[in-house]
Amino acid sequence: MANAIELNINSTRHRVDVESDRSLLSVLRDDLDLTGSKYGCGEGQCGACTVLIDGKATRSCITTVGSVVGKRITTIEGLEQHGRLHPVQQAFIEADAMQCGYCTAGMIMSAAALLAGNSNPSNDEIIKNMEGNVCRCGTYQRIVAAIHKAAKA
Amino acid sequence: MTDEIIEELELEPERYELHAGPLLHFDLDRRDFFKVTGGGIFVLLALKGSLAQESGGGQRRGQGGAMPKEIGAWIHVAEDGSVTVYTGKVEVGQNIRTSLSQVVAEELRIPLTSVKMVMGDTDIVPYDAGTFGSLTTRMMSPQLRKAGAAAREALIDLAAEAAKVDRKELTVAGGKVIHAASKRSFEFGKLTHGQRVARVISDDVGVTPPGEWKIAGKSAQKVDARAIVTGKHEYSSDIKRPGLLHAKVLRPSAYGATLVSADSREAEKLPNVTVVKDGEFIGVAAKSESAAAKARESIRAEWKTAPQPSSRELFDYLRTNAGQSQGGGRGGGRPEAATGSIEKGLAEGDHKLQQTYTVAYIAHIPLEPRAAVAEWNDGKLTVWTGTQRPFGVRSELAQAFHIPEEKVRVLVPDTGSGYGGKHTGEAAIEAARIAKAAGKPVKLVWTREEEFNWAYFRPAGVIDVNSAVTRDGKITAWEFHNYNSGQAGIRTLYEVPNQLIQFHSTKTPLRQGSYRALAATANHFARETHMDELAHAVKMDPLEFRLKNLKDDRLRAVFEAAAAKFGWGKTKPAPGRGFGIAGGFEKGGYVAMCAEVSVDRTSSAVKIERVVASFDCGPVVNPDQLRNQIEGSVVMGIGGALFEAIEFEDGKLLNGRLSSYRVPRFSDAPSIDVVLVDRKDLPTAGAGETPIVGLAPAVGNAIFNATGIRARSLPMRLEKQIAQGAKG
Ligand code: FES
Ligand code: FES
C-alpha cells in the first residue's frame, strides 16, 4: 500500500506517496523527476543507477525506497554546487570519458564516492572500486584517466 | 568518387537489415521547410547521383516525390544569425553531433558552439535510411561540408550585393561577411532582410580542403558533455508527458510459442489499469511501472511451444540448414570472389591447411535498453524512441496502425548506444498500441531481460577455410565458406591467384541482425587466424608472411605503423605471455592490431595486457573522438573474443541477464595505444565499427604465441579447449 514517505535527496526534503517496497531508482525517476540515474539491468550488475546513500555508492535499482528513509541521498543532480561542477564531472568532460553517456552518471557517482574516501587512488584501486560499473561503449581507459585527473584537481 | 562509393554500398549485406524499406514516403517539400523555421538562408543538399540516399541497396528504390529524394540534409541560417543543421542521422554515442557540427562550423567560419544540430526528428529533417554501416562520416560529413560551403557562398553573394562590391573582396569570419577595404561587416542574420533565400547546392561547390581545416580535424569536446555529466540529458527513457502511464508487455513463454488462452480478468479489475489484447499481443498500462508489472503478473496465459534448436547443436544446425535462406536480401548462390582454380592452387602449394572457425551468437546490450514514449493526438502518433532508423521506425508504426506516414512523428533523442542493435522499433510499436487503448501517453522501457530475449543477436557462424602455401610463403589457394554470419569483410586483400569465397545463408535458430562491423569480425577472425597458421606452417614471422602476400598500400601501411609502435620483432614476450598481430579492411577503413596477452598457468585465464591499434580512415575529422571510438571498439571486441556467447535451449535463453552473461569491465580493459594514419588526400571513412575486426584474431594469435594452443572459436575459452586436450 502507498505510504507518505519523506526522503532527504540532495539536501532537500521530498514527500512521496509510494509503496515502501518500490525501488529507489523508480521513485527517483518516475515520481521525483530525477532522471539522471539510469536503469541498465535492475539487478545490481551495471552501476548505471548508482547514487550515494550517506556518502556510500549504492545501486538504487536494488534498494527499496523504504530502506533509505532518514538517510542522506545524493544523486547526479545534486553534485553540481552553485553552478560549479564537481571535480569528477569536470574531469569527465576534460578527459572525454564518455560516448553515449548512458553509464556516465553512475560512473561519476561511484568515482565521487571513491575519491571522498581516498583522495589519491592508485590505478588498481580505481579499477577495483569501479569494477561494478559497466560502460558498454568501452571508455574504461578514459574513465580511469578522468578519475586520476579529478584526484589531482 | 561517386561511382566508387555507390559500388561499395552494394556490398553492404543488407540481408540483416531486418525490415524491408517503406513503400511510400510523404516527405517535406520546400514550403514545409520554411514553415518550420521562418526566414533566413536555406541550403538544401541536393546532389547529383542521389548520394543522399545512403542506405544501400534494399532501401534505395523509389521514394515518391521528385525533390525530397535528393535531399540529404539542410542547413538554415536564421535571421538572428543562428545556424541549424537538420539531418536524419542520430547520435548513439559515435559522436556525430559534434563531428558534423565541426565540418559545418569550419565551412561557415563560426565557432563550434554556434551550430545547432536537429537530428532524427522525422517531421522536420529530410529522409534518411539510418545511422549504420559507418556511413555518416563517409557520406553525410562530405555532404554537410558542401552545404556549409554553399551557405557561406550564398552569404557572400548577399553581402556583395548589399555592399556593392566584388564578392572577391569579401571574407568570412566570426559570423560576419567582412569587406576589409571599407572596414564594413555584415552579420549573417542581417543579410537576408527577412527574405527567404533557398539554395540547392551543386556537387562542385568549393569546400575547404582538409589541409586548411581549423575547426574540423581538431579534437573538440563533445558538444553536450555538460548535459551528460550533470544527468540533464534526456534519453528516450527519461521523457515525461502530461498524464504519462507506464506500460508492460506480456511475453511468450519461449521462442516460437503461440498463445492458447489468456485470462486477464483480475488485471482488468485493478484500479487505474488498462489491459490491451490484440491478437497475440497483451499489454498493460498503469500509473507506475511496478503497478503495471503487478497487473501483468496477474494475467494467466497458456502458451503452446514447439521444439527449438539449442546452442549445443548450433554449428551443425547452421551447416545442415545451409541454402535455406529465410527470405530477403542477397547471399547464398553466387560467390563473393572466384578467380583461378582452387584445385590447381592446392596442387601448387607445398603445405595445405583445412580448418573450421566458429563464432557464437552474442548480444548487443546497449546500456540503455529499448524504450519509447508514445502519444496520440487527433489521430497523429508521436513517439520518442532510441533507434538507429527513425524513418524506418516511422514506417513500421505507419504499417502497424494502418495510417499514412505523415500521421506519425518519430523523435530520436541522443540514445544510450546501439552498436547495430537498434534498427527496429519494437518498443515504439508496443508503446503506441498501449497508448492508443489507454488514451494517454505511455512509456515503455524494456527490462534488461527483455532486451536480451526479444531484441536480436549478432549472427552465429561457421567458416571453413581451405588453403595452400608454397615453402617460401606464397599463398596459392584460398577457399573460404561462411555459413550464416554474413558477407561483410569476407574478401581477402592478400594476393592469391586462386580464390573461391562464398557466403551461405541458412535457417537461423535465433532472431539475428546487424552488429558493430557486421560479419567482418567473424570473417577477419577466420582469415587472420588462418593466416597465422599458414605463417607458422612455413616458419615465417606472421607480419613478414602477411606483407609478403600483400600489395595493398594502405593495409601495408597500417600493419607497419602498428608493428613499429608495438615494437614487433624487437623483443620476445616474457614467459606466459604472447604477441599477436592481425589486420584488415572494412567500410573504407584499414586497421591493424598488435596484442600482448598473458595466460595464467593454473586457471588458463587470458588477460589482454596491451593493444596497439593503427587505423587509416582518410582525413581525420576529430582525432580525440576517433581515438575514443577505436578504444571503444577494442574493449567491445574483448567480450566477443573472450567470453560472450548466448546459450539457449528449448526456445529459452539460459544466460539472458547481466549476472550470467559476462561483458568487458574495467579490469578487462588493456592499455590501448592508437596510431592514426591521417590521409588528408583521401575520402573520409567512418570509424565506429571497423577497428573491432582486428581484436579477436590479434588476441587469438597472441594466445597461440603464448601457449601453443590455437583458438578457432569465438569466444576463445581456453579452459574449455585445454580440458578437451587441444593443441596447435
Ligand atoms: S540498473 Fe542498477 S546496477 Fe544496473
Ligand atoms: S558511454 Fe555508452 S555506456 Fe558508457
PDB file of C-alpha atoms in Angstrom, chain B residues 58-268:
ATOM      1  CA  GLY B  58      17.483  -2.521 -50.168  1.00  0.00           C
ATOM      2  CA  GLN B  59      16.333   0.968 -49.343  1.00  0.00           C
ATOM      3  CA  ARG B  60      17.239   2.719 -52.497  1.00  0.00           C
ATOM      4  CA  ARG B  61      14.194   2.241 -54.614  1.00  0.00           C
ATOM      5  CA  GLY B  62      11.506   4.828 -55.285  1.00  0.00           C
ATOM      6  CA  GLN B  63      10.806   7.257 -52.550  1.00  0.00           C
ATOM      7  CA  GLY B  64       7.916   9.207 -54.004  1.00  0.00           C
ATOM      8  CA  GLY B  65       8.018  12.876 -54.922  1.00  0.00           C
ATOM      9  CA  ALA B  66      10.654  14.395 -57.137  1.00  0.00           C
ATOM     10  CA  MET B  67      12.663  16.621 -54.869  1.00  0.00           C
ATOM     11  CA  PRO B  68      12.875  15.057 -51.447  1.00  0.00           C
ATOM     12  CA  LYS B  69      14.721  12.028 -52.606  1.00  0.00           C
ATOM     13  CA  GLU B  70      17.765  14.105 -53.367  1.00  0.00           C
ATOM     14  CA  ILE B  71      17.954  15.915 -50.086  1.00  0.00           C
ATOM     15  CA  GLY B  72      20.456  14.569 -47.636  1.00  0.00           C
ATOM     16  CA  ALA B  73      20.430  17.359 -45.120  1.00  0.00           C
ATOM     17  CA  TRP B  74      19.792  21.024 -44.918  1.00  0.00           C
ATOM     18  CA  ILE B  75      21.272  23.990 -43.194  1.00  0.00           C
ATOM     19  CA  HIS B  76      19.396  27.044 -42.075  1.00  0.00           C
ATOM     20  CA  VAL B  77      20.992  30.377 -41.262  1.00  0.00           C
ATOM     21  CA  ALA B  78      18.272  32.230 -39.375  1.00  0.00           C
ATOM     22  CA  GLU B  79      17.704  35.955 -39.175  1.00  0.00           C
ATOM     23  CA  ASP B  80      19.214  36.012 -35.717  1.00  0.00           C
ATOM     24  CA  GLY B  81      22.374  34.536 -37.202  1.00  0.00           C
ATOM     25  CA  SER B  82      21.936  31.110 -35.634  1.00  0.00           C
ATOM     26  CA  VAL B  83      22.918  28.142 -37.741  1.00  0.00           C
ATOM     27  CA  THR B  84      20.922  24.941 -37.576  1.00  0.00           C
ATOM     28  CA  VAL B  85      21.660  21.683 -39.332  1.00  0.00           C
ATOM     29  CA  TYR B  86      18.827  19.256 -39.939  1.00  0.00           C
ATOM     30  CA  THR B  87      19.747  15.655 -40.504  1.00  0.00           C
ATOM     31  CA  GLY B  88      18.098  12.277 -40.216  1.00  0.00           C
ATOM     32  CA  LYS B  89      21.229  10.840 -38.676  1.00  0.00           C
ATOM     33  CA  VAL B  90      21.096  10.118 -34.963  1.00  0.00           C
ATOM     34  CA  GLU B  91      23.599  10.262 -32.138  1.00  0.00           C
ATOM     35  CA  VAL B  92      24.129   6.912 -30.460  1.00  0.00           C
ATOM     36  CA  GLY B  93      27.475   7.601 -28.855  1.00  0.00           C
ATOM     37  CA  GLN B  94      29.528   7.733 -32.035  1.00  0.00           C
ATOM     38  CA  ASN B  95      29.823  11.479 -31.524  1.00  0.00           C
ATOM     39  CA  ILE B  96      28.460  12.700 -34.844  1.00  0.00           C
ATOM     40  CA  ARG B  97      26.542  15.531 -33.175  1.00  0.00           C
ATOM     41  CA  THR B  98      29.948  17.030 -32.533  1.00  0.00           C
ATOM     42  CA  SER B  99      31.869  15.901 -35.619  1.00  0.00           C
ATOM     43  CA  LEU B 100      29.149  17.008 -38.058  1.00  0.00           C
ATOM     44  CA  SER B 101      28.918  20.350 -36.262  1.00  0.00           C
ATOM     45  CA  GLN B 102      32.655  20.685 -36.745  1.00  0.00           C
ATOM     46  CA  VAL B 103      32.562  20.447 -40.525  1.00  0.00           C
ATOM     47  CA  VAL B 104      29.697  22.949 -40.785  1.00  0.00           C
ATOM     48  CA  ALA B 105      31.397  25.353 -38.383  1.00  0.00           C
ATOM     49  CA  GLU B 106      34.538  25.003 -40.451  1.00  0.00           C
ATOM     50  CA  GLU B 107      32.864  25.978 -43.716  1.00  0.00           C
ATOM     51  CA  LEU B 108      30.883  28.842 -42.193  1.00  0.00           C
ATOM     52  CA  ARG B 109      33.896  30.073 -40.204  1.00  0.00           C
ATOM     53  CA  ILE B 110      31.950  30.165 -36.958  1.00  0.00           C
ATOM     54  CA  PRO B 111      32.666  28.681 -33.531  1.00  0.00           C
ATOM     55  CA  LEU B 112      31.592  25.091 -32.990  1.00  0.00           C
ATOM     56  CA  THR B 113      29.114  26.143 -30.323  1.00  0.00           C
ATOM     57  CA  SER B 114      27.202  28.302 -32.815  1.00  0.00           C
ATOM     58  CA  VAL B 115      25.981  25.275 -34.730  1.00  0.00           C
ATOM     59  CA  LYS B 116      22.812  23.575 -33.575  1.00  0.00           C
ATOM     60  CA  MET B 117      22.053  20.080 -34.812  1.00  0.00           C
ATOM     61  CA  VAL B 118      18.497  18.846 -35.155  1.00  0.00           C
ATOM     62  CA  MET B 119      18.742  15.100 -35.554  1.00  0.00           C
ATOM     63  CA  GLY B 120      16.352  12.249 -36.146  1.00  0.00           C
ATOM     64  CA  ASP B 121      13.030  14.123 -35.897  1.00  0.00           C
ATOM     65  CA  THR B 122      11.023  12.776 -38.814  1.00  0.00           C
ATOM     66  CA  ASP B 123       8.711  15.795 -39.014  1.00  0.00           C
ATOM     67  CA  ILE B 124      11.448  18.296 -39.648  1.00  0.00           C
ATOM     68  CA  VAL B 125      14.512  16.530 -41.021  1.00  0.00           C
ATOM     69  CA  PRO B 126      14.952  15.093 -44.506  1.00  0.00           C
ATOM     70  CA  TYR B 127      14.543  11.391 -45.072  1.00  0.00           C
ATOM     71  CA  ASP B 128      17.456   9.216 -44.075  1.00  0.00           C
ATOM     72  CA  ALA B 129      17.656   5.453 -44.180  1.00  0.00           C
ATOM     73  CA  GLY B 130      19.506   5.101 -40.921  1.00  0.00           C
ATOM     74  CA  THR B 131      22.652   5.537 -38.928  1.00  0.00           C
ATOM     75  CA  PHE B 132      24.684   2.430 -39.543  1.00  0.00           C
ATOM     76  CA  GLY B 133      27.420   0.970 -41.674  1.00  0.00           C
ATOM     77  CA  SER B 134      29.833   3.727 -40.610  1.00  0.00           C
ATOM     78  CA  LEU B 135      28.282   5.800 -43.368  1.00  0.00           C
ATOM     79  CA  THR B 136      27.744   9.053 -41.543  1.00  0.00           C
ATOM     80  CA  THR B 137      31.312  10.224 -41.705  1.00  0.00           C
ATOM     81  CA  ARG B 138      31.838   8.753 -45.127  1.00  0.00           C
ATOM     82  CA  MET B 139      28.736  10.263 -46.700  1.00  0.00           C
ATOM     83  CA  MET B 140      26.958  12.799 -44.531  1.00  0.00           C
ATOM     84  CA  SER B 141      30.091  14.590 -43.484  1.00  0.00           C
ATOM     85  CA  PRO B 142      31.200  15.432 -47.064  1.00  0.00           C
ATOM     86  CA  GLN B 143      27.645  16.463 -47.871  1.00  0.00           C
ATOM     87  CA  LEU B 144      27.462  18.832 -44.946  1.00  0.00           C
ATOM     88  CA  ARG B 145      30.807  20.291 -45.885  1.00  0.00           C
ATOM     89  CA  LYS B 146      29.339  21.133 -49.254  1.00  0.00           C
ATOM     90  CA  ALA B 147      26.164  22.512 -47.737  1.00  0.00           C
ATOM     91  CA  GLY B 148      28.167  24.631 -45.325  1.00  0.00           C
ATOM     92  CA  ALA B 149      30.338  25.933 -48.131  1.00  0.00           C
ATOM     93  CA  ALA B 150      27.273  26.698 -50.245  1.00  0.00           C
ATOM     94  CA  ALA B 151      25.707  28.630 -47.359  1.00  0.00           C
ATOM     95  CA  ARG B 152      28.911  30.614 -46.983  1.00  0.00           C
ATOM     96  CA  GLU B 153      28.958  31.430 -50.695  1.00  0.00           C
ATOM     97  CA  ALA B 154      25.304  32.492 -50.580  1.00  0.00           C
ATOM     98  CA  LEU B 155      26.060  34.842 -47.712  1.00  0.00           C
ATOM     99  CA  ILE B 156      28.972  36.307 -49.628  1.00  0.00           C
ATOM    100  CA  ASP B 157      26.706  36.902 -52.630  1.00  0.00           C
ATOM    101  CA  LEU B 158      24.191  38.738 -50.478  1.00  0.00           C
ATOM    102  CA  ALA B 159      26.896  40.836 -48.870  1.00  0.00           C
ATOM    103  CA  ALA B 160      28.408  41.684 -52.244  1.00  0.00           C
ATOM    104  CA  GLU B 161      25.033  42.926 -53.352  1.00  0.00           C
ATOM    105  CA  ALA B 162      24.484  44.957 -50.188  1.00  0.00           C
ATOM    106  CA  ALA B 163      27.978  46.467 -50.208  1.00  0.00           C
ATOM    107  CA  LYS B 164      28.012  46.877 -53.983  1.00  0.00           C
ATOM    108  CA  VAL B 165      31.472  45.390 -54.186  1.00  0.00           C
ATOM    109  CA  ASP B 166      33.003  42.465 -55.995  1.00  0.00           C
ATOM    110  CA  ARG B 167      32.499  39.264 -53.997  1.00  0.00           C
ATOM    111  CA  LYS B 168      36.212  38.576 -54.333  1.00  0.00           C
ATOM    112  CA  GLU B 169      36.910  41.426 -51.922  1.00  0.00           C
ATOM    113  CA  LEU B 170      34.891  39.768 -49.163  1.00  0.00           C
ATOM    114  CA  THR B 171      35.955  37.362 -46.435  1.00  0.00           C
ATOM    115  CA  VAL B 172      34.018  35.463 -43.826  1.00  0.00           C
ATOM    116  CA  ALA B 173      34.853  35.286 -40.136  1.00  0.00           C
ATOM    117  CA  GLY B 174      33.122  35.225 -36.758  1.00  0.00           C
ATOM    118  CA  GLY B 175      29.587  35.037 -38.132  1.00  0.00           C
ATOM    119  CA  LYS B 176      30.109  38.029 -40.412  1.00  0.00           C
ATOM    120  CA  VAL B 177      30.960  38.776 -44.004  1.00  0.00           C
ATOM    121  CA  ILE B 178      33.716  41.356 -43.971  1.00  0.00           C
ATOM    122  CA  HIS B 179      34.790  43.942 -46.519  1.00  0.00           C
ATOM    123  CA  ALA B 180      38.236  44.818 -45.227  1.00  0.00           C
ATOM    124  CA  ALA B 181      38.892  47.693 -47.650  1.00  0.00           C
ATOM    125  CA  SER B 182      35.944  49.738 -46.408  1.00  0.00           C
ATOM    126  CA  LYS B 183      36.044  48.301 -42.872  1.00  0.00           C
ATOM    127  CA  ARG B 184      32.444  47.202 -43.213  1.00  0.00           C
ATOM    128  CA  SER B 185      30.984  43.962 -41.971  1.00  0.00           C
ATOM    129  CA  PHE B 186      27.637  42.228 -42.349  1.00  0.00           C
ATOM    130  CA  GLU B 187      26.246  39.859 -39.769  1.00  0.00           C
ATOM    131  CA  PHE B 188      24.933  36.610 -41.223  1.00  0.00           C
ATOM    132  CA  GLY B 189      21.476  37.121 -39.766  1.00  0.00           C
ATOM    133  CA  LYS B 190      21.043  40.624 -41.147  1.00  0.00           C
ATOM    134  CA  LEU B 191      21.943  39.730 -44.696  1.00  0.00           C
ATOM    135  CA  THR B 192      18.643  38.185 -45.636  1.00  0.00           C
ATOM    136  CA  HIS B 193      16.500  41.144 -44.529  1.00  0.00           C
ATOM    137  CA  GLY B 194      13.574  38.934 -43.756  1.00  0.00           C
ATOM    138  CA  GLN B 195      13.534  37.351 -47.176  1.00  0.00           C
ATOM    139  CA  ARG B 196      13.820  33.691 -47.750  1.00  0.00           C
ATOM    140  CA  VAL B 197      16.731  32.578 -49.774  1.00  0.00           C
ATOM    141  CA  ALA B 198      16.889  28.944 -50.746  1.00  0.00           C
ATOM    142  CA  ARG B 199      19.899  27.435 -52.392  1.00  0.00           C
ATOM    143  CA  VAL B 200      20.135  23.992 -53.775  1.00  0.00           C
ATOM    144  CA  ILE B 201      23.781  23.202 -53.945  1.00  0.00           C
ATOM    145  CA  SER B 202      25.606  21.565 -56.728  1.00  0.00           C
ATOM    146  CA  ASP B 203      28.293  18.994 -56.424  1.00  0.00           C
ATOM    147  CA  ASP B 204      31.124  21.312 -57.405  1.00  0.00           C
ATOM    148  CA  VAL B 205      30.941  23.857 -54.622  1.00  0.00           C
ATOM    149  CA  GLY B 206      34.389  24.704 -53.252  1.00  0.00           C
ATOM    150  CA  VAL B 207      34.878  23.147 -49.850  1.00  0.00           C
ATOM    151  CA  THR B 208      37.775  23.915 -47.549  1.00  0.00           C
ATOM    152  CA  PRO B 209      40.489  21.333 -48.161  1.00  0.00           C
ATOM    153  CA  PRO B 210      41.348  19.206 -45.085  1.00  0.00           C
ATOM    154  CA  GLY B 211      44.864  20.641 -45.101  1.00  0.00           C
ATOM    155  CA  GLU B 212      43.401  24.067 -44.262  1.00  0.00           C
ATOM    156  CA  TRP B 213      40.964  22.927 -41.575  1.00  0.00           C
ATOM    157  CA  LYS B 214      40.909  24.959 -38.396  1.00  0.00           C
ATOM    158  CA  ILE B 215      37.914  23.503 -36.532  1.00  0.00           C
ATOM    159  CA  ALA B 216      37.410  20.213 -38.278  1.00  0.00           C
ATOM    160  CA  GLY B 217      40.425  17.964 -37.977  1.00  0.00           C
ATOM    161  CA  LYS B 218      40.988  19.097 -34.401  1.00  0.00           C
ATOM    162  CA  SER B 219      39.940  17.464 -31.179  1.00  0.00           C
ATOM    163  CA  ALA B 220      36.783  19.059 -29.882  1.00  0.00           C
ATOM    164  CA  GLN B 221      34.918  18.283 -26.718  1.00  0.00           C
ATOM    165  CA  LYS B 222      31.575  16.610 -27.085  1.00  0.00           C
ATOM    166  CA  VAL B 223      29.097  19.461 -27.527  1.00  0.00           C
ATOM    167  CA  ASP B 224      26.621  18.090 -24.989  1.00  0.00           C
ATOM    168  CA  ALA B 225      29.135  16.799 -22.471  1.00  0.00           C
ATOM    169  CA  ARG B 226      27.892  19.094 -19.725  1.00  0.00           C
ATOM    170  CA  ALA B 227      24.311  17.882 -20.038  1.00  0.00           C
ATOM    171  CA  ILE B 228      25.554  14.330 -19.788  1.00  0.00           C
ATOM    172  CA  VAL B 229      27.751  14.729 -16.710  1.00  0.00           C
ATOM    173  CA  THR B 230      25.012  16.580 -14.852  1.00  0.00           C
ATOM    174  CA  GLY B 231      22.364  13.991 -15.675  1.00  0.00           C
ATOM    175  CA  LYS B 232      20.290  16.563 -17.550  1.00  0.00           C
ATOM    176  CA  HIS B 233      20.473  14.996 -20.980  1.00  0.00           C
ATOM    177  CA  GLU B 234      17.135  13.329 -21.713  1.00  0.00           C
ATOM    178  CA  TYR B 235      17.258   9.880 -23.246  1.00  0.00           C
ATOM    179  CA  SER B 236      14.014   8.362 -24.544  1.00  0.00           C
ATOM    180  CA  SER B 237      13.512   6.625 -21.241  1.00  0.00           C
ATOM    181  CA  ASP B 238      13.667   9.999 -19.463  1.00  0.00           C
ATOM    182  CA  ILE B 239      10.933  11.700 -21.481  1.00  0.00           C
ATOM    183  CA  LYS B 240       7.911  12.834 -19.467  1.00  0.00           C
ATOM    184  CA  ARG B 241       4.498  13.753 -20.841  1.00  0.00           C
ATOM    185  CA  PRO B 242       1.404  15.039 -19.052  1.00  0.00           C
ATOM    186  CA  GLY B 243      -0.642  12.166 -17.653  1.00  0.00           C
ATOM    187  CA  LEU B 244       2.036   9.649 -18.592  1.00  0.00           C
ATOM    188  CA  LEU B 245       1.300   5.984 -17.880  1.00  0.00           C
ATOM    189  CA  HIS B 246       3.820   3.140 -17.621  1.00  0.00           C
ATOM    190  CA  ALA B 247       3.430   0.008 -19.666  1.00  0.00           C
ATOM    191  CA  LYS B 248       4.399  -3.649 -19.553  1.00  0.00           C
ATOM    192  CA  VAL B 249       4.008  -6.305 -22.204  1.00  0.00           C
ATOM    193  CA  LEU B 250       3.268  -9.978 -21.675  1.00  0.00           C
ATOM    194  CA  ARG B 251       5.997 -12.053 -23.331  1.00  0.00           C
ATOM    195  CA  PRO B 252       5.680 -15.547 -24.759  1.00  0.00           C
ATOM    196  CA  SER B 253       6.994 -18.365 -22.592  1.00  0.00           C
ATOM    197  CA  ALA B 254       9.536 -19.358 -25.266  1.00  0.00           C
ATOM    198  CA  TYR B 255      10.625 -18.561 -28.812  1.00  0.00           C
ATOM    199  CA  GLY B 256       8.069 -19.811 -31.296  1.00  0.00           C
ATOM    200  CA  ALA B 257       5.369 -20.173 -28.634  1.00  0.00           C
ATOM    201  CA  THR B 258       1.783 -19.371 -29.591  1.00  0.00           C
ATOM    202  CA  LEU B 259      -0.896 -18.079 -27.282  1.00  0.00           C
ATOM    203  CA  VAL B 260      -3.587 -20.601 -26.400  1.00  0.00           C
ATOM    204  CA  SER B 261      -5.516 -18.595 -23.861  1.00  0.00           C
ATOM    205  CA  ALA B 262      -5.148 -15.631 -21.553  1.00  0.00           C
ATOM    206  CA  ASP B 263      -7.264 -14.754 -18.567  1.00  0.00           C
ATOM    207  CA  SER B 264      -6.817 -11.101 -17.683  1.00  0.00           C
ATOM    208  CA  ARG B 265      -9.963 -10.562 -15.615  1.00  0.00           C
ATOM    209  CA  GLU B 266      -8.015  -9.945 -12.445  1.00  0.00           C
ATOM    210  CA  ALA B 267      -5.830  -7.307 -14.095  1.00  0.00           C
ATOM    211  CA  GLU B 268      -8.844  -5.580 -15.568  1.00  0.00           C
TER     212      GLU B 268
END
